[in-house]
Backbone as ProteinMPNN parsed JSONL, in Angstrom:
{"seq_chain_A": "XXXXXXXXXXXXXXXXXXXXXXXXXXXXXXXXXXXXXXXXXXXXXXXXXXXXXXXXXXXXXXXXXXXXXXXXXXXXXXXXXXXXXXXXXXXXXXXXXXXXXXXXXXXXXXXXXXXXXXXXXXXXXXXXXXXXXXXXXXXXXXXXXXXXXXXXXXXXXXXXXXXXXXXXXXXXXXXX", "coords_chain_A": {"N_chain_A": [[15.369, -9.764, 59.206], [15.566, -8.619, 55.603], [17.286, -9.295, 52.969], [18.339, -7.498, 50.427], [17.912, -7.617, 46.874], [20.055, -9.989, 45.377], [22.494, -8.547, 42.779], [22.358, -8.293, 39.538], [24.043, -10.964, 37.329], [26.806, -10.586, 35.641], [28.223, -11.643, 33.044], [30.552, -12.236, 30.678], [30.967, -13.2, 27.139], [32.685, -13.614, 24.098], [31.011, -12.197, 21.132], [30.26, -13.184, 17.897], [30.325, -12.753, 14.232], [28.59, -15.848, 12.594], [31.2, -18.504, 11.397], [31.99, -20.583, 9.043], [33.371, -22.576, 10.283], [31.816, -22.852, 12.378], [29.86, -24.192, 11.967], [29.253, -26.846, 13.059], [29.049, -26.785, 15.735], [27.275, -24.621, 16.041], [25.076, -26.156, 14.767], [24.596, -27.854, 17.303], [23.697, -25.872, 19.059], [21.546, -25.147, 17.64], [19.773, -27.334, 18.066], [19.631, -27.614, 20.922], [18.131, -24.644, 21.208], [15.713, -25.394, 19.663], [14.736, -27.553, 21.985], [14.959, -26.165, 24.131], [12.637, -24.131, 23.741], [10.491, -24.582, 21.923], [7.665, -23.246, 20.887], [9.131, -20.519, 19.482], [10.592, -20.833, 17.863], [10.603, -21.776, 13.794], [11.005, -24.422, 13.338], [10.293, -27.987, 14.333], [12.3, -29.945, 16.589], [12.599, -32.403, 15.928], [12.859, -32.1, 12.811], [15.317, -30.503, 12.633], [17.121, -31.773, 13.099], [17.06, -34.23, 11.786], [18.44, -33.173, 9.349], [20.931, -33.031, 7.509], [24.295, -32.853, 8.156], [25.96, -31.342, 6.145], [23.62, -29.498, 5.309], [23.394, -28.429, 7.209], [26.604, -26.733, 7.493], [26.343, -24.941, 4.813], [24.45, -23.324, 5.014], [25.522, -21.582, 7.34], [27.554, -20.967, 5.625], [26.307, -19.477, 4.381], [25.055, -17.347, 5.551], [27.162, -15.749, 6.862], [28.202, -13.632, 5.49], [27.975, -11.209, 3.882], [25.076, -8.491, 3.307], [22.278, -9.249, 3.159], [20.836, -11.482, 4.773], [22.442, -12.253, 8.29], [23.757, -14.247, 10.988], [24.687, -14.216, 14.761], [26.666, -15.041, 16.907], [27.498, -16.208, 20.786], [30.265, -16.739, 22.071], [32.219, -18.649, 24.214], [33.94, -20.359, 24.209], [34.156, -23.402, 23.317], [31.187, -24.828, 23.657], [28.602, -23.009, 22.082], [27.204, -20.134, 23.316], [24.862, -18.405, 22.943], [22.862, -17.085, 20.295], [21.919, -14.419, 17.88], [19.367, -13.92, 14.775], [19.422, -11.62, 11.597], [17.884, -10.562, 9.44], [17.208, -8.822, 5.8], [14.274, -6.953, 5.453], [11.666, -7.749, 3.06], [9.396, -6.34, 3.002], [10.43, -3.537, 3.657], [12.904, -1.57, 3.224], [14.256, -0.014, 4.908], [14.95, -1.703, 6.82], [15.533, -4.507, 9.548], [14.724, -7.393, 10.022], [14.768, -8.928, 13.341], [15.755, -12.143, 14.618], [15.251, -15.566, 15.314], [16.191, -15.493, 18.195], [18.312, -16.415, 20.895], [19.225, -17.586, 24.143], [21.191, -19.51, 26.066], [20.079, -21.433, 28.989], [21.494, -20.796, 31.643], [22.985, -18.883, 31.065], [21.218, -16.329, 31.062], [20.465, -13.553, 31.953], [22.648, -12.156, 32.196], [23.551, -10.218, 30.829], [24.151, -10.813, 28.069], [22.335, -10.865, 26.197], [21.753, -8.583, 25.162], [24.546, -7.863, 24.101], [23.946, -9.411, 21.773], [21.907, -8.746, 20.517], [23.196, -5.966, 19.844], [24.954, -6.738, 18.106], [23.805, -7.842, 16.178], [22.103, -5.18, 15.248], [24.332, -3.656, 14.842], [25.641, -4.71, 12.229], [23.215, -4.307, 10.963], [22.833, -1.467, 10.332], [25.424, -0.926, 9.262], [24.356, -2.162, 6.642], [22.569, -0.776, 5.768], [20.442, -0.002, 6.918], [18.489, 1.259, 9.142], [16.325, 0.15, 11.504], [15.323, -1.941, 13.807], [13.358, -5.081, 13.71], [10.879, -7.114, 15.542], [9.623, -10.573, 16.723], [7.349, -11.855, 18.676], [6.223, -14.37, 20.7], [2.661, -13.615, 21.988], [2.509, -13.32, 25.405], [4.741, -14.243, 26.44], [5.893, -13.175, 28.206], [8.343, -12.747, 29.743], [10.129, -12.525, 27.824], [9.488, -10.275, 26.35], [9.487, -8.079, 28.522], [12.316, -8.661, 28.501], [12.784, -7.804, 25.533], [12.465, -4.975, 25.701], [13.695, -3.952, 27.777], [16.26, -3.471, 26.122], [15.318, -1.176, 24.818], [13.361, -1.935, 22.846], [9.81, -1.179, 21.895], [6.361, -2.42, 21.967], [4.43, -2.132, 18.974], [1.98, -2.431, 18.73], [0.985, -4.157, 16.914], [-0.248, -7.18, 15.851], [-0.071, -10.504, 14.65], [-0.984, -13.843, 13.259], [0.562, -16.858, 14.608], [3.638, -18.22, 12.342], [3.52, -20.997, 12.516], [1.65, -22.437, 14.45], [-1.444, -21.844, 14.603], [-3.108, -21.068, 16.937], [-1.813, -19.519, 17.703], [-0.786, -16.066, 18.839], [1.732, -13.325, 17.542], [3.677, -10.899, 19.131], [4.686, -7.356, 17.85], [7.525, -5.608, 17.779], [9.728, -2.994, 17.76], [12.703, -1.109, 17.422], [15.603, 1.746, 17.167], [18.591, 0.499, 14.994]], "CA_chain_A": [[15.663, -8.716, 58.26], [15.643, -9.07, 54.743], [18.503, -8.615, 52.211], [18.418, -6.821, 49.21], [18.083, -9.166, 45.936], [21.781, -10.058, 44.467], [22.503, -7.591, 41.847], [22.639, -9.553, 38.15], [25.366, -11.751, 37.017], [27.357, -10.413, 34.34], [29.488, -12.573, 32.169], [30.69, -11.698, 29.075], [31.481, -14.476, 26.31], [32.402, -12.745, 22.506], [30.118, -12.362, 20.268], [30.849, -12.972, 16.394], [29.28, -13.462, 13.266], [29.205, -17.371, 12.523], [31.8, -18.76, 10.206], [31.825, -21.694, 8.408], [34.035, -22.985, 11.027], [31.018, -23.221, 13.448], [29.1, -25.227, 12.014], [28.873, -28.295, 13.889], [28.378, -25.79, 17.257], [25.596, -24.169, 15.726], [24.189, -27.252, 14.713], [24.138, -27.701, 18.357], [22.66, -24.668, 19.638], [20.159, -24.279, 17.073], [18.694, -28.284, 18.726], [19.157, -26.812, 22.189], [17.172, -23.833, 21.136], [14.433, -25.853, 19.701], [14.278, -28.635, 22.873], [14.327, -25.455, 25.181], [11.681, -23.008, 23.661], [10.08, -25.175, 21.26], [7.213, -21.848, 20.162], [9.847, -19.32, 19.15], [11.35, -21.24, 16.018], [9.633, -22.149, 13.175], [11.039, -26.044, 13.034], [10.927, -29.068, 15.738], [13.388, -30.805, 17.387], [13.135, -33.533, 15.184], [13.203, -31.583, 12.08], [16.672, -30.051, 13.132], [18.025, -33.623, 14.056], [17.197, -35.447, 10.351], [18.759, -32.648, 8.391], [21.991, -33.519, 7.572], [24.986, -31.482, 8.602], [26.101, -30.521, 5.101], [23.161, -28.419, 4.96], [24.251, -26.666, 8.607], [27.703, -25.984, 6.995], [26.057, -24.367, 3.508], [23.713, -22.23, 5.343], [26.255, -21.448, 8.32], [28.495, -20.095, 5.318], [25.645, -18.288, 3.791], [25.082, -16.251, 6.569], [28.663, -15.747, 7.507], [28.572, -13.03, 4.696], [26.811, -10.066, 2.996], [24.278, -7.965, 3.714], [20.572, -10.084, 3.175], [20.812, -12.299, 6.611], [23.553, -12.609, 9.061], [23.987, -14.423, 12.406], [25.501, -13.827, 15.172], [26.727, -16.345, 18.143], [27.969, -15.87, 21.896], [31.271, -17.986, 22.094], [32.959, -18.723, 25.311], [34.947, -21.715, 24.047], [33.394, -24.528, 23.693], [29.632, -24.818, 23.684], [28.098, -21.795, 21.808], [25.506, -20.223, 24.418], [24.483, -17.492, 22.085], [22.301, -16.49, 19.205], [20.124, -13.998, 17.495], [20.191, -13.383, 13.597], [18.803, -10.575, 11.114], [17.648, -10.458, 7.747], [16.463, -7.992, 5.814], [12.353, -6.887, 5.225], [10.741, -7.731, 1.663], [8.722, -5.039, 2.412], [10.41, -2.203, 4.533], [13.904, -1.521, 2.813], [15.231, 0.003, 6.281], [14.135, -2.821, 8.609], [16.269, -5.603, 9.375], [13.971, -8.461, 11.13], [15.766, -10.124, 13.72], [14.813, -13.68, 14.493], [16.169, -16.697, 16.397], [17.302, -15.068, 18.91], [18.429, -17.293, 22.378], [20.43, -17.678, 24.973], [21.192, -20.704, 27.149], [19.407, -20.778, 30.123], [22.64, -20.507, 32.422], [23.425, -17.658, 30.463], [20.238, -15.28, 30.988], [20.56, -12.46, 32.81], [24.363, -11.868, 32.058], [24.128, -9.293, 29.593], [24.283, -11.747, 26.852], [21.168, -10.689, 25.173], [22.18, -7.115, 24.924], [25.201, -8.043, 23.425], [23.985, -10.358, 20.76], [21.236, -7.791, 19.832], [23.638, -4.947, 19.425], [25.875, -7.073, 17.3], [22.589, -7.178, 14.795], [22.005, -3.602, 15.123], [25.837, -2.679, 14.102], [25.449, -4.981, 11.483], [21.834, -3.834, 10.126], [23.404, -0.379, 10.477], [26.203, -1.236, 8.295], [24.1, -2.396, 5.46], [21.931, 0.612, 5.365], [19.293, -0.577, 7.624], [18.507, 2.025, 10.553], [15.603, -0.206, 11.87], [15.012, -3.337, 13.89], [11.896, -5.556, 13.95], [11.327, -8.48, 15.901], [8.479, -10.532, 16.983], [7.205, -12.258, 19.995], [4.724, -14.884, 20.917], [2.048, -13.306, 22.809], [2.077, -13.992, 26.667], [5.795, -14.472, 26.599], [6.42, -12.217, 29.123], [9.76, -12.438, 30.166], [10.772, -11.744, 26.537], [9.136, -9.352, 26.184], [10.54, -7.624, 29.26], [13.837, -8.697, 28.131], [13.131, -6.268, 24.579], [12.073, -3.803, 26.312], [14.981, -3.243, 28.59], [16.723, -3.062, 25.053], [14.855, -0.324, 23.416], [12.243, -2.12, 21.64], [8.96, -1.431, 21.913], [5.398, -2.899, 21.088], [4.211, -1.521, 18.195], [0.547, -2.544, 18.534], [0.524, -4.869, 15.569], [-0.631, -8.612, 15.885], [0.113, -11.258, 13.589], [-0.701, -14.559, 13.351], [2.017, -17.533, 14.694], [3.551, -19.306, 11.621], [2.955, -22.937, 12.145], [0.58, -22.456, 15.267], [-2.69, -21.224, 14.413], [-4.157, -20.985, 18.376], [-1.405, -18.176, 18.898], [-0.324, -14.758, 17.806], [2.925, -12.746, 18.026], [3.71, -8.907, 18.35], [6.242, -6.995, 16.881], [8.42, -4.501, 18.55], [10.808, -2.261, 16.861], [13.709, 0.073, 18.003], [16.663, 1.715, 15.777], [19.005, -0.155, 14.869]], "C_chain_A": [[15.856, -9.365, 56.889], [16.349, -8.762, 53.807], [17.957, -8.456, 50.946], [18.675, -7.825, 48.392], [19.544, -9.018, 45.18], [21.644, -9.102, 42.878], [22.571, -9.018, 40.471], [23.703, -9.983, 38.313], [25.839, -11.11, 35.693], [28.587, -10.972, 34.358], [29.688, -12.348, 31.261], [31.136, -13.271, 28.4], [31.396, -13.204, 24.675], [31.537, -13.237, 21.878], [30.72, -12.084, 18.341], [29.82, -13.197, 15.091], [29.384, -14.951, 12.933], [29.651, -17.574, 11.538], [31.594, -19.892, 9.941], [32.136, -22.492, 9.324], [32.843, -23.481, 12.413], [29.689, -24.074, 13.005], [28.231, -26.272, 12.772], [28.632, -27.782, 15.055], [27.324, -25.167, 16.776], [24.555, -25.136, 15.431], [23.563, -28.146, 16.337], [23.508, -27.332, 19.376], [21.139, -24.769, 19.267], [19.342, -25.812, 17.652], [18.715, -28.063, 20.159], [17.85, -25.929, 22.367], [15.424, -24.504, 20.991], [13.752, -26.668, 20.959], [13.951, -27.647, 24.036], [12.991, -24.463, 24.723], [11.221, -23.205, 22.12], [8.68, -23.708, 20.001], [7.823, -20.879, 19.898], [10.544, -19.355, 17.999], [10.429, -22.383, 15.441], [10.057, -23.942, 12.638], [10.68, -26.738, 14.136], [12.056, -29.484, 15.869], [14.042, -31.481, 16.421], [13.369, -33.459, 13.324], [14.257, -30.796, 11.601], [17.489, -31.448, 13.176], [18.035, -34.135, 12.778], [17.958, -34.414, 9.421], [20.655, -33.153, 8.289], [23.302, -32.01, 7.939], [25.516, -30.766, 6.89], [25.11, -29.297, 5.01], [23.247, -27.397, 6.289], [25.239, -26.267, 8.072], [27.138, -24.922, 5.79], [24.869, -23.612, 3.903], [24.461, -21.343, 6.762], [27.127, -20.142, 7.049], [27.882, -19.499, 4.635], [25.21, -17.08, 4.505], [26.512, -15.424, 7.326], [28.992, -14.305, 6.52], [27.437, -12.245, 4.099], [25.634, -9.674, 3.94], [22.597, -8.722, 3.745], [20.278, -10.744, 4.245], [22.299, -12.436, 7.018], [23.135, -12.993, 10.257], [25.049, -14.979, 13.182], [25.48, -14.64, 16.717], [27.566, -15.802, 19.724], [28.831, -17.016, 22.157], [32.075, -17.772, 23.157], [34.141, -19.539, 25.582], [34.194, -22.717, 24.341], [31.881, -24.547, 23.499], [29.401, -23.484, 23.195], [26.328, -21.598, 22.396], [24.566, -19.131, 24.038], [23.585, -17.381, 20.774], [21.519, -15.37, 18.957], [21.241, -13.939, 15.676], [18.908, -12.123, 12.951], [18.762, -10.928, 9.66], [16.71, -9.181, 7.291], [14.887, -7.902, 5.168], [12.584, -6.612, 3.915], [10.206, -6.638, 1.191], [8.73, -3.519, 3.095], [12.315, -2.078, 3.822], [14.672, -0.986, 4.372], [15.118, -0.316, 7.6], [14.937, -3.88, 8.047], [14.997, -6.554, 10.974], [15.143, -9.439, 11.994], [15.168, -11.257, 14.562], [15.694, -14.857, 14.954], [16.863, -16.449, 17.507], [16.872, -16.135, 20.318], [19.252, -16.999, 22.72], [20.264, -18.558, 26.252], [20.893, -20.372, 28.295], [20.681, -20.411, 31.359], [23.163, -19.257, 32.168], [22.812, -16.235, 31.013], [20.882, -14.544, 32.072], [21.85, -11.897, 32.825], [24.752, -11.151, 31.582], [24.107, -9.684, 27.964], [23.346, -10.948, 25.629], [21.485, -9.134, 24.435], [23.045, -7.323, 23.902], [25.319, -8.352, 21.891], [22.948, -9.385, 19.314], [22.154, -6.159, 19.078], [24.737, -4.993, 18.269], [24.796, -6.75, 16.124], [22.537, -5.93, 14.339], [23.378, -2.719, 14.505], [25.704, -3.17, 12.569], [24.263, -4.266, 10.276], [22.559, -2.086, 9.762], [24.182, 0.065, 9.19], [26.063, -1.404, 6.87], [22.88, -1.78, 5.028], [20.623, 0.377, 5.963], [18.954, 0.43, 9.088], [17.532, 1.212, 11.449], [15.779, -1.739, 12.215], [13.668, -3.668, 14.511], [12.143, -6.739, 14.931], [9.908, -9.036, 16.735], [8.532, -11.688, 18.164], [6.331, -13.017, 20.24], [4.406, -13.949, 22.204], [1.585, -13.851, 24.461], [3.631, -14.525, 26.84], [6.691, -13.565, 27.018], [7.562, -11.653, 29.358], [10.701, -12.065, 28.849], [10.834, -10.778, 26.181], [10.03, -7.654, 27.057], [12.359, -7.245, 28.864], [14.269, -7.359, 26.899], [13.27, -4.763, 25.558], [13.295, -2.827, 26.957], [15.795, -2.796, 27.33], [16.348, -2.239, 24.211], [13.855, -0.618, 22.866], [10.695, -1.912, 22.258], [7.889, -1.87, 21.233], [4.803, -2.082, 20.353], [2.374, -1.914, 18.153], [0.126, -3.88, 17.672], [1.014, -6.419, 15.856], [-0.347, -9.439, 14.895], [0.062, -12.861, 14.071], [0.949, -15.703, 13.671], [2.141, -17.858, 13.315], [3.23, -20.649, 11.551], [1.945, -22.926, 13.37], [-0.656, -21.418, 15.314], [-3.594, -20.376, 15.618], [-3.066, -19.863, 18.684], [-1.123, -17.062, 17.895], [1.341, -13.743, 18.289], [2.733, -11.29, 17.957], [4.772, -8.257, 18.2], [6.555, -6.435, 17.735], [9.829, -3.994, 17.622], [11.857, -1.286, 17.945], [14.702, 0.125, 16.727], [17.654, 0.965, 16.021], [20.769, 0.207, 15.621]], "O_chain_A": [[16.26, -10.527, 56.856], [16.13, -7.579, 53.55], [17.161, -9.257, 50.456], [19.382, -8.783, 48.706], [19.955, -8.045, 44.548], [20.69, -9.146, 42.102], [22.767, -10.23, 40.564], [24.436, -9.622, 39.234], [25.111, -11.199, 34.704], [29.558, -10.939, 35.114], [28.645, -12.143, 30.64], [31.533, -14.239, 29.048], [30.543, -12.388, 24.324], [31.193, -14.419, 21.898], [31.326, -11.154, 17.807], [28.721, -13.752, 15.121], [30.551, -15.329, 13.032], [29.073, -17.154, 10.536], [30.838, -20.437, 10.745], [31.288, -23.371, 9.479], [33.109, -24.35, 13.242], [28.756, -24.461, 13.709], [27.027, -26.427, 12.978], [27.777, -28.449, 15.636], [26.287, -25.358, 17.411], [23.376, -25.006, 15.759], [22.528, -28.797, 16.478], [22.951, -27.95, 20.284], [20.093, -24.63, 19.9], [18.13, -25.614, 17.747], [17.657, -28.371, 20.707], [16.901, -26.117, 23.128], [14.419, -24.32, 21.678], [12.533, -26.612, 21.121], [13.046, -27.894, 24.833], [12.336, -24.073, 25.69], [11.427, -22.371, 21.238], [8.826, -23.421, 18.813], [7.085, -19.902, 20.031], [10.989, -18.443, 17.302], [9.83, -23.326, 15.959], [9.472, -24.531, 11.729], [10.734, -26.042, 15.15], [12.864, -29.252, 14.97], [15.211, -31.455, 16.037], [13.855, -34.364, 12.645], [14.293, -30.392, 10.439], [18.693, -31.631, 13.355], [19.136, -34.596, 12.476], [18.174, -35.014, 8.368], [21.312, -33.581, 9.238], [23.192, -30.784, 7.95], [25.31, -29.568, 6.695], [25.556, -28.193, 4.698], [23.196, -26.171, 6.39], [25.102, -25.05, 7.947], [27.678, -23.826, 5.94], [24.204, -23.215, 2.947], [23.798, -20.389, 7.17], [27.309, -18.948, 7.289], [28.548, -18.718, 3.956], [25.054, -15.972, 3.992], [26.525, -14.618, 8.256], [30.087, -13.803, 6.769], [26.274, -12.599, 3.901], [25.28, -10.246, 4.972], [21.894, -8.42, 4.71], [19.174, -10.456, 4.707], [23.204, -12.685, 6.221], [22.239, -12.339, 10.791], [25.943, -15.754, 12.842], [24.502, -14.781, 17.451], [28.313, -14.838, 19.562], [28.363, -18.122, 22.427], [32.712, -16.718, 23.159], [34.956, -19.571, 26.504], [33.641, -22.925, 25.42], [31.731, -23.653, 22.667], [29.99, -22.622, 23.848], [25.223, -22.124, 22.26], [23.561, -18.919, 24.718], [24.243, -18.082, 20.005], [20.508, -15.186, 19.635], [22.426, -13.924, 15.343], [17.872, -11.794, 13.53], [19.598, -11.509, 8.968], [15.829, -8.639, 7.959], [14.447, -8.798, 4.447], [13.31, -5.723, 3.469], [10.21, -6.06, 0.104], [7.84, -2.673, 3.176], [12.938, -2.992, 4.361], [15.605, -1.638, 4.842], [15.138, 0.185, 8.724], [15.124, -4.212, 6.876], [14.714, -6.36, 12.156], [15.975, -10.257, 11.603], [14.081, -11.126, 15.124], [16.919, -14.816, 14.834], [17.917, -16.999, 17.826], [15.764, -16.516, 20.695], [20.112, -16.32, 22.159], [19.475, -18.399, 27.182], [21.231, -19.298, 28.792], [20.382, -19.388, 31.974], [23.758, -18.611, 33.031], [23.496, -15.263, 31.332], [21.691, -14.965, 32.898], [22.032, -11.017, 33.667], [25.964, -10.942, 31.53], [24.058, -8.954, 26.974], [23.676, -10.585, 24.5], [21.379, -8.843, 23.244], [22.634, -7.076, 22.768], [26.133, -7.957, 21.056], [23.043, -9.302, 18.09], [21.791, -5.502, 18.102], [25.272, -4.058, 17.672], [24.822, -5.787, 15.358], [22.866, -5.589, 13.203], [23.449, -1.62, 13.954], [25.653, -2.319, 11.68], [24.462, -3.868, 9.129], [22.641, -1.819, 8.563], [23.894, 0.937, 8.37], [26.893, -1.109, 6.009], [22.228, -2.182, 4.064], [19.657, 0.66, 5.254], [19.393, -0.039, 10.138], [17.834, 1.537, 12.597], [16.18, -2.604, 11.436], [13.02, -3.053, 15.358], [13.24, -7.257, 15.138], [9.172, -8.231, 17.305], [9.555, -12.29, 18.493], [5.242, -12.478, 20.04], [5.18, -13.579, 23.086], [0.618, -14.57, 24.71], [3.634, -15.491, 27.602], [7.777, -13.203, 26.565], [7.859, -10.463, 29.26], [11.765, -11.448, 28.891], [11.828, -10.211, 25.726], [10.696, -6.72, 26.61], [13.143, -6.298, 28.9], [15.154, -6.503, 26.916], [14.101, -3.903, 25.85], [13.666, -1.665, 26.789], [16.098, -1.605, 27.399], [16.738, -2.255, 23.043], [13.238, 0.281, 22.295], [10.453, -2.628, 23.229], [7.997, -1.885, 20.007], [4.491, -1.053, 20.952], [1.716, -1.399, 17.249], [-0.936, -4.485, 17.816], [2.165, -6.819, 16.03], [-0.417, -8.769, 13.865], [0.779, -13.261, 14.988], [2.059, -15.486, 13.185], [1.067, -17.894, 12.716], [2.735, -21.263, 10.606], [1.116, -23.789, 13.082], [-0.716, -20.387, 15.984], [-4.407, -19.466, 15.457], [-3.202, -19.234, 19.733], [-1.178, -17.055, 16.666], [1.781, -13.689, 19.438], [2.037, -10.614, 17.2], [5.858, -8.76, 18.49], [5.901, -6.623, 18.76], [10.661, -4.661, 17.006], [11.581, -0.92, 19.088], [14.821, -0.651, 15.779], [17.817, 0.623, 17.192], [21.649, -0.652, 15.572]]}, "name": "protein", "num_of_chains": 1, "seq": "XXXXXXXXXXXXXXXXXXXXXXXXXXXXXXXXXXXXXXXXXXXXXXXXXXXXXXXXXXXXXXXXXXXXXXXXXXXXXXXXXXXXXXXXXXXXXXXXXXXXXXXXXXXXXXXXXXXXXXXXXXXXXXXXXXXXXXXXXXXXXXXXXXXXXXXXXXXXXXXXXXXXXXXXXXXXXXXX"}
C-alpha cells in the first residue's frame, strides 16, 4: 500500500525590510544566492566576493528606506535564508518589479516565498504601486510554478536574458 505524500513543511522565520544592521548577513546571502542559482542574478560569484563590504553596507542602507527600491529578508536568527526585493518601473508608474528573489534551499517549500513576496506587495502598495512584475528564465519550471501558486501569471511577453544572450525570460504579473 502506498501512503499519501507528507503534506508541506511550514516554518515561519520574520520577514523585514533590511537595515543597515544586516549588512554583513546580506552580504552573505546575496553569495549563497549567486553559488546556488547562478542564471537568476545579474552578477557572479566572484563579482559579489571582490566588492568590498562598505559598498554592501551603503546599498543595504539605501534600500532600507523610501519608496524607489526596497528589500526584504527572511530572518530566523542567525543566517538570513530569505530574499526578494522591488523597485519601481521607468516605464509603468504602477508596477513595482520585483527581482532577486531566493530562498535557501532548506527553506523551500515552507511558505517562505509567499511571505517574502507579500512583504513586496504591502510595500509596493504603500508607495502607490498596485502592480507587480517579475521575470523568469525560461524553462525554470519550478519557479515558475512557485509564481503561480502566488497569483502571478505569464503575461506572454519574452525578453531577452541580461548578460546571457542563448536565453530568454518571461514576465508574470499579479496585483500587488
Amino acid at each position: 500500500m502506498t501512503s499519501a505524500p507528507a503534506p508541506p513543511v511550514t516554518r515561519t522565520a520574520p520577514v523585514h525590510r533590511v537595515r543597515p544592521q544586516d549588512a554583513a548577513r546580506m552580504r552573505a546571502l546575496r553569495l549563497e544566492m549567486l553559488a546556488d542559482a547562478p542564471l537568476a542574478f545579474l552578477e557572479t560569484v566572484a563579482e559579489a566576493a571582490a566588492r568590498p563590504h562598505a559598498d554592501y553596507a551603503a546599498r543595504i542602507a539605501y534600500v532600507s528606506q523610501g519608496c524607489h527600491t526596497a528589500q526584504f529578508v527572511a530572518d530566523p536568527g542567525g543566517r538570513l535564508v530569505g530574499h526578494a526585493g522591488g523597485t519601481l518601473s521607468p516605464d509603468e508608474p504602477g508596477l513595482t518589479v520585483v527581482y532577486a528573489v531566493y530562498v535557501t534551499p532548506s527553506w523551500r517549500g515552507s511558505g517562505l516565498l509567499g511571505a517574502l513576496i507579500d512583504e513586496v506587495a504591502d510595500w509596493s502598495r504603500a508607495c502607490g504601486r498596485p502592480q507587480l512584475m517579475l521575470e523568469v528564465v525560461v524553462g525554470n519550471d519550478r519557479a515558475c510554478r512557485a509564481y503561480h501558486r502566488l497569483g502571478f501569471t505569464d503575461t506572454g511577453v519574452r525578453v531577452p536574458h541580461p548578460k546571457i544572450p542563448a536565453l530568454n525570460e518571461l514576465q508574470m504579473r499579479r496585483p500587488a
